[in-house]
C-alpha positions as a Markdown table, in Angstrom:
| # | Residue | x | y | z |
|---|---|---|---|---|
| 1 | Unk | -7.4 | 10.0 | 3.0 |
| 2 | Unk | -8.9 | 6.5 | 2.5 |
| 3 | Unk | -6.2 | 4.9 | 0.4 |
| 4 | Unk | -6.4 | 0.6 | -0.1 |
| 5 | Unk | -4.1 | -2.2 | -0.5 |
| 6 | Unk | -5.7 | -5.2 | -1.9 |
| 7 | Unk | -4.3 | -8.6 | -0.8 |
| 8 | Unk | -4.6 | -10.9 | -3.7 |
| 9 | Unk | -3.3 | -14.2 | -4.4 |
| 10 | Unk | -4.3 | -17.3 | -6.1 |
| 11 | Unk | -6.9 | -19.9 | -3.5 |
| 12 | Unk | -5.7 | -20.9 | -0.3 |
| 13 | Unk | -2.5 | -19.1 | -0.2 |
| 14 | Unk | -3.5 | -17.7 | 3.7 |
| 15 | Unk | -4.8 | -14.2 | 2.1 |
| 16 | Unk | -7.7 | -14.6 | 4.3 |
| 17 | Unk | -5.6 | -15.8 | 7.6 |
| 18 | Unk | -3.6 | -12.5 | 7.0 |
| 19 | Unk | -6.2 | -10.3 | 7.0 |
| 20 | Unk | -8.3 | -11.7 | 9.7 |
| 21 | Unk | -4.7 | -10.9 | 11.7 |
| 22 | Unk | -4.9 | -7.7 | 9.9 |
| 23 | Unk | -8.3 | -6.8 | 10.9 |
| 24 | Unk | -11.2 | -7.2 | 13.2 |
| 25 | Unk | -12.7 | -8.1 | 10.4 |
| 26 | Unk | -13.2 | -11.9 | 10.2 |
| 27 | Unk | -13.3 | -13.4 | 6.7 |
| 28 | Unk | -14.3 | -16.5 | 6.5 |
| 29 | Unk | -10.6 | -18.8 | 6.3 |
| 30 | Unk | -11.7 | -22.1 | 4.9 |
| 31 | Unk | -9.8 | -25.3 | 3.2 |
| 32 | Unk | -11.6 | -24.7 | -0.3 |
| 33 | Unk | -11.2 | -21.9 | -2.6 |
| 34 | Unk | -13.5 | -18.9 | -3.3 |
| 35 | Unk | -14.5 | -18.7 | 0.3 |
| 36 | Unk | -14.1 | -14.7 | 0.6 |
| 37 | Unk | -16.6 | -13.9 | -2.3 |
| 38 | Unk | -17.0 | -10.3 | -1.5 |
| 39 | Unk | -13.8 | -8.3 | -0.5 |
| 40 | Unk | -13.7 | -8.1 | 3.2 |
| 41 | Unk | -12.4 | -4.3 | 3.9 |
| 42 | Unk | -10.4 | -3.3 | 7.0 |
| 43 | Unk | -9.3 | -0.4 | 7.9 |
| 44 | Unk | -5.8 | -0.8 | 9.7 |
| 45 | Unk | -4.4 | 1.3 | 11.9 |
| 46 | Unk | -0.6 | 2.2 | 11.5 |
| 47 | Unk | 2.1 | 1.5 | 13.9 |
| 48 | Unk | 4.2 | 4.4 | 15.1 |
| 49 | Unk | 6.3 | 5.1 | 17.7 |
| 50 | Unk | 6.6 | 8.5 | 17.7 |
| 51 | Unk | 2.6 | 9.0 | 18.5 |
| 52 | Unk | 3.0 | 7.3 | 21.5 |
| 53 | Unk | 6.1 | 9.6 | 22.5 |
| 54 | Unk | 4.4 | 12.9 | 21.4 |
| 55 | Unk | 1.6 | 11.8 | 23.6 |
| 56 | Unk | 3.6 | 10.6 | 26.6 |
| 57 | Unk | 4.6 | 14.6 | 26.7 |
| 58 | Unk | 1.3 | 16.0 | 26.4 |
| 59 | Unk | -1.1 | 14.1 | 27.8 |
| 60 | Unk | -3.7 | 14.7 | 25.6 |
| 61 | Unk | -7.7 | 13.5 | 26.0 |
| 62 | Unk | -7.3 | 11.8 | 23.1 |
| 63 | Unk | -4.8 | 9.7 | 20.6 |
| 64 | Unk | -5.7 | 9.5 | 16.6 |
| 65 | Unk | -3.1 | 7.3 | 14.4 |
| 66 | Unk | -3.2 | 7.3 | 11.0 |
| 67 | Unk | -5.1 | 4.3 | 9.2 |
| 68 | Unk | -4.9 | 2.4 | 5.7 |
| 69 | Unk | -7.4 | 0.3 | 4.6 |
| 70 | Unk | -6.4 | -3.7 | 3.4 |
| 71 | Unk | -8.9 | -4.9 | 0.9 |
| 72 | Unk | -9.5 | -9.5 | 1.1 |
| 73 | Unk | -10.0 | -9.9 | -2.8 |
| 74 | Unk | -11.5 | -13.2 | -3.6 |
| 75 | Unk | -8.8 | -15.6 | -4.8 |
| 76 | Unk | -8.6 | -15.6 | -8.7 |
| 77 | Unk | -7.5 | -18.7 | -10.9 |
| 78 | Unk | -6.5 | -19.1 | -14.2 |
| 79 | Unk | -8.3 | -18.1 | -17.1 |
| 80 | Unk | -9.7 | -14.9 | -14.8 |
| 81 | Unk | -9.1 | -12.2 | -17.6 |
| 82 | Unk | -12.0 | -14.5 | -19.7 |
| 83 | Unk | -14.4 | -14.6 | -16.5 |
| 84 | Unk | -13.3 | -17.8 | -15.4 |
| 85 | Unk | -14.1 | -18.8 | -11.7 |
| 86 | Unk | -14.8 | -15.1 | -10.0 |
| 87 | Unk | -12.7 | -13.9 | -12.4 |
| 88 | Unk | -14.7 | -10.1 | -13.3 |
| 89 | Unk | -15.7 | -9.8 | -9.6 |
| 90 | Unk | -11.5 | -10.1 | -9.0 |
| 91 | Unk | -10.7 | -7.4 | -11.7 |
| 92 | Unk | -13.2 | -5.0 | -11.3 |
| 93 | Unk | -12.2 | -5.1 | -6.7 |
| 94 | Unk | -8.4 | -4.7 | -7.7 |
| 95 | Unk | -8.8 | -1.7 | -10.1 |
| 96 | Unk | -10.4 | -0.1 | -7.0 |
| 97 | Unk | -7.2 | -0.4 | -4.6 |
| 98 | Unk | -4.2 | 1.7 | -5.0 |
| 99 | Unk | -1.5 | -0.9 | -4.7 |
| 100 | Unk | -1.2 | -4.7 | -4.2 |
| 101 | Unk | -0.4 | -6.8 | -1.7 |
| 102 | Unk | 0.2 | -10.4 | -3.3 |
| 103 | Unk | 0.3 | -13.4 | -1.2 |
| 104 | Unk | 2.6 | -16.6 | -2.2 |
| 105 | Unk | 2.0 | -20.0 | -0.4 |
| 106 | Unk | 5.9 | -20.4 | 0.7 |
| 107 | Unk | 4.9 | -23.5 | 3.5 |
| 108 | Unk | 4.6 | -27.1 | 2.7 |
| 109 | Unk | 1.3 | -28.4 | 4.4 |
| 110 | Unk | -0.7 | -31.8 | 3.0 |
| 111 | Unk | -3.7 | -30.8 | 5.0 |
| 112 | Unk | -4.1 | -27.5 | 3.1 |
| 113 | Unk | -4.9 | -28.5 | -0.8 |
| 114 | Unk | -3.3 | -26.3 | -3.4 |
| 115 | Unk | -5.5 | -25.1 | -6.2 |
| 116 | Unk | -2.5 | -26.6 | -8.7 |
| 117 | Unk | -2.0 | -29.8 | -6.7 |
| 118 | Unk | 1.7 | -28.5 | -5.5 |
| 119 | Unk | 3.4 | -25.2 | -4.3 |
| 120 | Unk | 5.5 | -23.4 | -6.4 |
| 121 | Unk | 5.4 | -19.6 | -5.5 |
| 122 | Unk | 7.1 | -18.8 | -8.7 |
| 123 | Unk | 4.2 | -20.4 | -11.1 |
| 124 | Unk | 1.7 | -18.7 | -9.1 |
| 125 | Unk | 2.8 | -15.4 | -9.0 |
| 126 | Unk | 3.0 | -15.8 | -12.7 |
| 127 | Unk | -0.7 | -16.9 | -13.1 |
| 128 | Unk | -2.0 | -13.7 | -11.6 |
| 129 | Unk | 1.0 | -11.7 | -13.6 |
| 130 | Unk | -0.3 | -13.3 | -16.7 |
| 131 | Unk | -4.2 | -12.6 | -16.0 |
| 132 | Unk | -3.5 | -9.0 | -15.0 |
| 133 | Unk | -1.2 | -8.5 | -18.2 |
| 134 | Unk | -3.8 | -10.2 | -20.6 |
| 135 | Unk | -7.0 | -7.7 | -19.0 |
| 136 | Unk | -4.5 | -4.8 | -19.6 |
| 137 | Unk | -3.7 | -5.7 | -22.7 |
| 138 | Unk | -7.7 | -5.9 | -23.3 |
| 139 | Unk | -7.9 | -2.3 | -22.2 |
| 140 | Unk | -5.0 | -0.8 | -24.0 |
| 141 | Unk | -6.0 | -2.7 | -27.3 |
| 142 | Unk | -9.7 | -1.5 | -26.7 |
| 143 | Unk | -8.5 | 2.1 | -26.3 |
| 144 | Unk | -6.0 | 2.1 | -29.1 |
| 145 | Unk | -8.9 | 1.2 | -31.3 |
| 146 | Unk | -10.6 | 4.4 | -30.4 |
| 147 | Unk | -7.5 | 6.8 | -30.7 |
| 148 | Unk | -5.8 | 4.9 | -33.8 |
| 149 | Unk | -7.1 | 6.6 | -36.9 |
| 150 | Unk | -7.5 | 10.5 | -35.1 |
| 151 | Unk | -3.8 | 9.9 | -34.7 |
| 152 | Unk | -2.0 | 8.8 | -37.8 |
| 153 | Unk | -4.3 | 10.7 | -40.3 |
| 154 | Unk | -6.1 | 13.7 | -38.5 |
| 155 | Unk | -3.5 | 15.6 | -36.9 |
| 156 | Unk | -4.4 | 15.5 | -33.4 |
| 157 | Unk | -1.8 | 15.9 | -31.4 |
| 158 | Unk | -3.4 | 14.8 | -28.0 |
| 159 | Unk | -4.1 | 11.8 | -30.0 |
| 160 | Unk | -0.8 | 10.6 | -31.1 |
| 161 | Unk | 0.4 | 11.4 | -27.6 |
| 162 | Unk | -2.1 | 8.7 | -26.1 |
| 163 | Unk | -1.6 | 6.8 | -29.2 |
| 164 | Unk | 2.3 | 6.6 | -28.8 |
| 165 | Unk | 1.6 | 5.8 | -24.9 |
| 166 | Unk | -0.7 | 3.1 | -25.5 |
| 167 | Unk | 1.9 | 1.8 | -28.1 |
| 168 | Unk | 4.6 | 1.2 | -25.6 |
| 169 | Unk | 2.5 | -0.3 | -23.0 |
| 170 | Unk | 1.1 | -3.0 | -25.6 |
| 171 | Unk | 4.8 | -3.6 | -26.6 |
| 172 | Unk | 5.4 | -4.0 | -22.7 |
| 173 | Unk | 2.4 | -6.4 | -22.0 |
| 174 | Unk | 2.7 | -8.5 | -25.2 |
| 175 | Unk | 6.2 | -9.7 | -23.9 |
| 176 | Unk | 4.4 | -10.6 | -20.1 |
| 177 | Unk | 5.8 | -7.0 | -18.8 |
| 178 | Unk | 3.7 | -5.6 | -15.9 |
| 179 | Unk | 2.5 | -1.9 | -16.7 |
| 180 | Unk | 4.9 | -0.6 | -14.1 |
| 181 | Unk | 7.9 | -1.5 | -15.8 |
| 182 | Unk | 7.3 | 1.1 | -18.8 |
| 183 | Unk | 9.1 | 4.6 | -17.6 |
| 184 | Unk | 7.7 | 7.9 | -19.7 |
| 185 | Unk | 10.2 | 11.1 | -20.7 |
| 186 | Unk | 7.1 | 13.4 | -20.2 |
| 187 | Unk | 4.6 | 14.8 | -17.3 |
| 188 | Unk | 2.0 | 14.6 | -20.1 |
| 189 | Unk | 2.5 | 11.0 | -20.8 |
| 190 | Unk | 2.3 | 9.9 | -17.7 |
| 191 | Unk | -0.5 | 11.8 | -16.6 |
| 192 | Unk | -2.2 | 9.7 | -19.5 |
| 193 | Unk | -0.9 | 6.7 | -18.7 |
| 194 | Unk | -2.0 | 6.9 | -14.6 |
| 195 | Unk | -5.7 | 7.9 | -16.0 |
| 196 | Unk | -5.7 | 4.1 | -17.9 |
| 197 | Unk | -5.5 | 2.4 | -14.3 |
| 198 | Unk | -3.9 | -0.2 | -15.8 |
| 199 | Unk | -4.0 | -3.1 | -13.0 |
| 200 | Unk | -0.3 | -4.1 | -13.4 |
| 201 | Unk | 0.8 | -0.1 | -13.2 |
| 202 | Unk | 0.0 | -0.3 | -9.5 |
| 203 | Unk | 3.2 | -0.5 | -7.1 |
| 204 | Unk | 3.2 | -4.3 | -5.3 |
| 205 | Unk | 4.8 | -6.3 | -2.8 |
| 206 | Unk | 5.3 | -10.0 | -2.7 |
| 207 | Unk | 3.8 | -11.2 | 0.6 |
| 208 | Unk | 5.5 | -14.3 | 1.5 |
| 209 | Unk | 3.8 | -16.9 | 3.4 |
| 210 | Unk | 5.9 | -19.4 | 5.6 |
| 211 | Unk | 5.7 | -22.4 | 8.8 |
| 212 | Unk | 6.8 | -21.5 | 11.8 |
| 213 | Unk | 10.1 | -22.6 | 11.2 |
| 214 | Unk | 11.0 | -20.5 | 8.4 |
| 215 | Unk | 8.8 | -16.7 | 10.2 |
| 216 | Unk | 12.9 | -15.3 | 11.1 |
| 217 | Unk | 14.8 | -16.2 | 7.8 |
| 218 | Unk | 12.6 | -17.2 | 5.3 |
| 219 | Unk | 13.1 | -20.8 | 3.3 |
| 220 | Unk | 14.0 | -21.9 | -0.4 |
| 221 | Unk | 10.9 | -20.9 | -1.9 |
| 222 | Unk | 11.2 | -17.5 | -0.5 |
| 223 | Unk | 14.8 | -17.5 | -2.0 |
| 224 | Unk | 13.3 | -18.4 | -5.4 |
| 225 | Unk | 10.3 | -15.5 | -5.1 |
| 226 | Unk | 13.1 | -13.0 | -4.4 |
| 227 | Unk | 15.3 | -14.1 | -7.6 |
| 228 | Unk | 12.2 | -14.1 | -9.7 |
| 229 | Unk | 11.0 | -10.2 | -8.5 |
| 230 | Unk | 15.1 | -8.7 | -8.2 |
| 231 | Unk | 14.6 | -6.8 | -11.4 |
| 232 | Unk | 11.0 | -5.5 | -10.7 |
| 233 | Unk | 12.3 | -3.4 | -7.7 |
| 234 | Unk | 9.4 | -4.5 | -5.7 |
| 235 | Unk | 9.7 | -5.6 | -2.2 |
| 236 | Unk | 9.5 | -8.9 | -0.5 |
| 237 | Unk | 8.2 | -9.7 | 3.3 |
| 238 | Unk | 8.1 | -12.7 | 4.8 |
| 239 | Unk | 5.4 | -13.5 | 6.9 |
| 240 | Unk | 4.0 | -16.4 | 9.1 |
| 241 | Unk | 0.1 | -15.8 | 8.9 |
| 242 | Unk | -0.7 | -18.8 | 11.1 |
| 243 | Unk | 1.7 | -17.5 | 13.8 |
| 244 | Unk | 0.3 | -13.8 | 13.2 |
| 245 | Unk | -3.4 | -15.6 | 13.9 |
| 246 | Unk | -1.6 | -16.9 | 17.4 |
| 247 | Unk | -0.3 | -13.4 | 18.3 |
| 248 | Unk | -4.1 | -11.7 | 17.5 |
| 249 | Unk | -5.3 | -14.0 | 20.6 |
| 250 | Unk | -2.8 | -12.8 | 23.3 |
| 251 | Unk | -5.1 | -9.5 | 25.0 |
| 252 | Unk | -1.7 | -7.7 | 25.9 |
| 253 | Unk | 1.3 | -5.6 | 23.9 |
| 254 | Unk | 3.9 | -7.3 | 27.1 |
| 255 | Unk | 2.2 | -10.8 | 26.0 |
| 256 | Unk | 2.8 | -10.8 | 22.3 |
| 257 | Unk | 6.1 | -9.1 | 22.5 |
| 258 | Unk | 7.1 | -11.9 | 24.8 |
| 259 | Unk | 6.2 | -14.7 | 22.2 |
| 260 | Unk | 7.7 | -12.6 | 19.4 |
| 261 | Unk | 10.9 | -12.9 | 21.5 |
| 262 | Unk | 10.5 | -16.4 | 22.1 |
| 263 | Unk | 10.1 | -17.1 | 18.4 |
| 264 | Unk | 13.4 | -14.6 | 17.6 |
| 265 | Unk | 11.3 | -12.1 | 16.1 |
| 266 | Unk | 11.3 | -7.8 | 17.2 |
| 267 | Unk | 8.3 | -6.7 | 15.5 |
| 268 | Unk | 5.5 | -9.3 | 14.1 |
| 269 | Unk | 4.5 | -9.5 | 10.9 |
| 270 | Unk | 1.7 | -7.9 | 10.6 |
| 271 | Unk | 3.1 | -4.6 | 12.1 |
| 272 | Unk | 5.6 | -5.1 | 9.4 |
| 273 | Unk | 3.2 | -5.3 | 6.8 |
| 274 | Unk | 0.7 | -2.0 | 7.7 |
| 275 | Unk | 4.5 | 0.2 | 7.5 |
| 276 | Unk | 5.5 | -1.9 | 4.3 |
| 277 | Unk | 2.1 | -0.9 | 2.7 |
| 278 | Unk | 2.2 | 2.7 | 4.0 |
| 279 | Unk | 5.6 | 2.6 | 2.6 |
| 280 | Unk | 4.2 | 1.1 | -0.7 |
| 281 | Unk | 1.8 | 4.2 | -1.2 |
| 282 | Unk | 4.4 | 6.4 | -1.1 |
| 283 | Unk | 2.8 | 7.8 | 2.3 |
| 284 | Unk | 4.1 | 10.1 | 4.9 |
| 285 | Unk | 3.2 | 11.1 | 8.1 |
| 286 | Unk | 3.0 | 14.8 | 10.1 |
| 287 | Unk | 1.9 | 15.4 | 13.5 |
| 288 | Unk | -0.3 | 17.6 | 15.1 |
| 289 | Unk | 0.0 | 18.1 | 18.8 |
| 290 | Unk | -1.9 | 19.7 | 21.7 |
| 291 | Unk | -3.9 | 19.1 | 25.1 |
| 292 | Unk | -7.0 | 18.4 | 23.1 |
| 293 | Unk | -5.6 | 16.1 | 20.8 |
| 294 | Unk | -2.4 | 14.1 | 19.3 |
| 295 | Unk | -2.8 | 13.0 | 15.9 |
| 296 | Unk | -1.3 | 11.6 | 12.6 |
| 297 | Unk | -2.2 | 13.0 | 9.6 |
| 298 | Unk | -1.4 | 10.9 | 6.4 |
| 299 | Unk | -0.2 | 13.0 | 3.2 |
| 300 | Unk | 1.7 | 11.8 | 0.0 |
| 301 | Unk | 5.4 | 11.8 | 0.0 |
| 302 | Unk | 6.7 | 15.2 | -1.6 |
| 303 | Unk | 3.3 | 17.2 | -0.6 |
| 304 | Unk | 4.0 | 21.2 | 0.4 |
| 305 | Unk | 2.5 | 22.7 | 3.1 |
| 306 | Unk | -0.9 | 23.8 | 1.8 |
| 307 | Unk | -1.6 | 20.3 | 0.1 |
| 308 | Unk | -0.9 | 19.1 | 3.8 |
| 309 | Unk | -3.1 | 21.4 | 5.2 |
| 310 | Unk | -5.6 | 20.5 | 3.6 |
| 311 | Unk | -5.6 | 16.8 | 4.5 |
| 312 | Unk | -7.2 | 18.2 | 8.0 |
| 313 | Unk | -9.8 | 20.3 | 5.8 |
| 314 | Unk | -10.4 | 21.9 | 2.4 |
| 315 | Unk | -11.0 | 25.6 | 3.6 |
| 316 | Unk | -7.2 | 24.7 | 5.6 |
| 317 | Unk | -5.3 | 24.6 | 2.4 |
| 318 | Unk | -7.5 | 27.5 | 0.5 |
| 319 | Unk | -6.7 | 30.0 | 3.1 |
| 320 | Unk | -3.3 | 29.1 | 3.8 |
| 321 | Unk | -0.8 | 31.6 | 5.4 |
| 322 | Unk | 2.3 | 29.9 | 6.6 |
| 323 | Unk | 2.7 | 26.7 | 8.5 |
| 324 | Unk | 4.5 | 26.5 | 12.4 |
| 325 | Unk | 6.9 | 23.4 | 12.2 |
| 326 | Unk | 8.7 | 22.0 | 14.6 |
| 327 | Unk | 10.9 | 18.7 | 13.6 |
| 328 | Unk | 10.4 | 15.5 | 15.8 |
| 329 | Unk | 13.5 | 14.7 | 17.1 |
| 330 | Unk | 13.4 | 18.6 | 18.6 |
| 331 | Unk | 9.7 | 18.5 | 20.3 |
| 332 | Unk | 11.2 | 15.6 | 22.0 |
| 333 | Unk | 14.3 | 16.7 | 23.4 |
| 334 | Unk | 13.1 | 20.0 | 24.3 |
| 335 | Unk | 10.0 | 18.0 | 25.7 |
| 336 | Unk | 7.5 | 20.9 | 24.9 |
| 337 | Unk | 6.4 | 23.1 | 22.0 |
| 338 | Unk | 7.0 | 26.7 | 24.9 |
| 339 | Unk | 10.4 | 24.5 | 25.3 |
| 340 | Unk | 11.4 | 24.8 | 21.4 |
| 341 | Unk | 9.7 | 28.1 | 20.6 |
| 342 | Unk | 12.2 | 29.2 | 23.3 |
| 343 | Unk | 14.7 | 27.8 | 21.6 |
| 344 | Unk | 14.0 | 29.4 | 18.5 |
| 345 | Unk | 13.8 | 26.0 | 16.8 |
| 346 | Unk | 10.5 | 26.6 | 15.1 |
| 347 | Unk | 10.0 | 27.4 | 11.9 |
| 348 | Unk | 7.8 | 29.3 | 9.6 |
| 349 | Unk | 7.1 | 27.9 | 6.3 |
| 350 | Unk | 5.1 | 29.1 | 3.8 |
| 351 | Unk | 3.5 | 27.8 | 0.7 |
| 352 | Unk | 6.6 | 26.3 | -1.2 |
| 353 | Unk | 7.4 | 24.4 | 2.0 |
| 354 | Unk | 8.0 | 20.2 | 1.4 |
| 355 | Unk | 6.6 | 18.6 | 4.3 |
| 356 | Unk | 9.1 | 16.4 | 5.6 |
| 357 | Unk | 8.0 | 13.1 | 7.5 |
| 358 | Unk | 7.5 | 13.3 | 11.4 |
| 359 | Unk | 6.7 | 17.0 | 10.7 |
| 360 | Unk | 4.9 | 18.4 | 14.2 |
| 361 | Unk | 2.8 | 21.3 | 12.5 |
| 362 | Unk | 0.2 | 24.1 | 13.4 |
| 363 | Unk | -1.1 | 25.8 | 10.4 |
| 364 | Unk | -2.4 | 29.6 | 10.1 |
| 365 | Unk | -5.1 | 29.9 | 7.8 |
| 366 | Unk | -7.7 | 32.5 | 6.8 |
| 367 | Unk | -11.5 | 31.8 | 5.0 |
């Protein structure tokens, strides 16, 4: 399931740093802007404990975790929606990604040039808002066009639905909503309405970028992102990308914990990120377990049985017959999958069953 966060951000907010910490992919980081011209893709692999613990129990010959990949968009400037700077290369990488990652310069630094000569989170997240907004608005007007006249004169009724759906969203945009703010009463609708790919209907978080000194509690300008985004729902991280780029270089899990510590820190930043984006796409994870193999599959949050079967392979979920499921917390206090089936804490599940997250399954199928 290859699903992408882009990382976006106006030049030389650290969207580069934070992926080169993100990835062993090495963008180019540079003090001038449009130095990442082609998005740089890595695929990430996501932290999670409870792999490690399943495999401490097994054994197996091998370990597979679950991966996302993080898209390095070129940084975009204003006047983007019009084809200014790398404006169209910009719009036509995001529409590609399935959420957004956007990075705001939260650190004072007069050796690292801002693109609008000062650092003001707020005014840049709005510049990218407002070019977003004004491509959308493009599309919707562009499609409303098309739909207008079936709707109000010919009786179609498909066509007044997407007429009354493009309606709202130019409504939305013309007052500098994002896409995601407008809610629909109707499957119908917003089947419609995810088929636009509108650019500001995907989900994002607010990647804040701080010093050293602000990494544990964040700073004023991360105080002033947070009261700007409170009624967008969306959520906030604060991240240190140059200290992130210090804890790549340490070749050991003992040494970078020990840094993390001496900074105040549990978990670094980036780990926080890859669950935070995982999070973002509204992912899940189950678990299959055995001598050959432990490994994390990665399915969509509310998925039943079959649709999760299928993540392993198509002819999975076609010949479904019931799934074995044994929770998490009960393959590791009985230590064993002999030890639970003994215990008669496995289930059977069939086709109506909702996967639930940590999920340790073994699927019957038949082709």
């Amino acid at each position: 399931m290859a699903l992408q966060c882009g990382i976006v951000g106006l030049p030389n907010v650290g969207k580069s740093t934070l992926f080169n910490c993100l990835s062993n992919a090495k963008a180019q980081s540079a003090n001038f802007p449009f130095c990442t011209i082609e998005p740089n893709v890595g695929v990430i692999t996501v932290p999670d404990e409870r792999l490690n613990q399943l495999a401490e129990l097994i054994n197996p010959q091998r370990i597979v975790p679950t991966t996302v990949e993080i898209v390095d968009i070129a940084g975009l400037v204003k006047g983007a929606s019009k084809g200014e700077g790398l404006g169209n290369k910009f719009l036509a990488n995001i529409r590609e990604t399935d959420a957004i990652l956007h990075v705001l310069r939260c650190f004072d630094d007069e050796n690292v040039v801002h693109v609008d000569g000062s650092v003001n989170p707020i005014r840049d997240k709005e510049i990218i808002d407002t070019e977003l907004q004004l491509k959308d608005l493009e599309t919707v007007e562009a499609r409303i066009q098309k739909v207008q006249k079936q709707a109000q004169t010919g009786g179609d009724k498909q066509a007044k639905a997407a007429y009354d759906v493009l309606v709202k969203f130019r409504e939305a945009l013309e007052q500098g909503k994002s896409a995601r703010t407008v809610t629909f009463e109707t499957k119908d609708d917003q089947k419609f309405a995810d088929e636009l790919y509108l650019l500001t209907s995907k989900p994002v978080m607010y990647v804040c970028n701080v010093d050293e000194a602000s990494a544990v509690s964040g700073n004023k300008y991360v105080d002033m992102v947070r009261e700007a985004v409170k009624e967008e729902h969306a959520e906030v991280l604060v991240v240190a990308a140059k200290i992130e780029s210090e804890i790549a270089e340490f070749e050991t899990y003992d040494e970078r914990q020990m840094f993390l510590g001496e900074l105040g820190l549990e978990e670094s930043g980036v780990a926080r990120l890859i669950k935070s984006a995982y999070a973002l796409l509204q992912l899940k994870t189950y678990f299959t377990a055995g001598v050959q193999e432990v490994r994390a599959w990665t399915y969509h949050e509310g998925w039943k049985a079959p649709q999760c079967a299928g993540v392993i392979h198509t002819d999975f979920e076609k010949g479904f017959i019931r799934a074995e499921v044994i929770k998490f917390n009960d393959f590791i206090n009985y230590g064993s999958e002999a030890a639970v089936k003994e215990a008669g804490k496995m289930g059977v599940e069939g086709k109506e069953y909702v996967v639930q997250d940590g999920d340790v399954m073994h699927f019957r199928f038949n082709v």
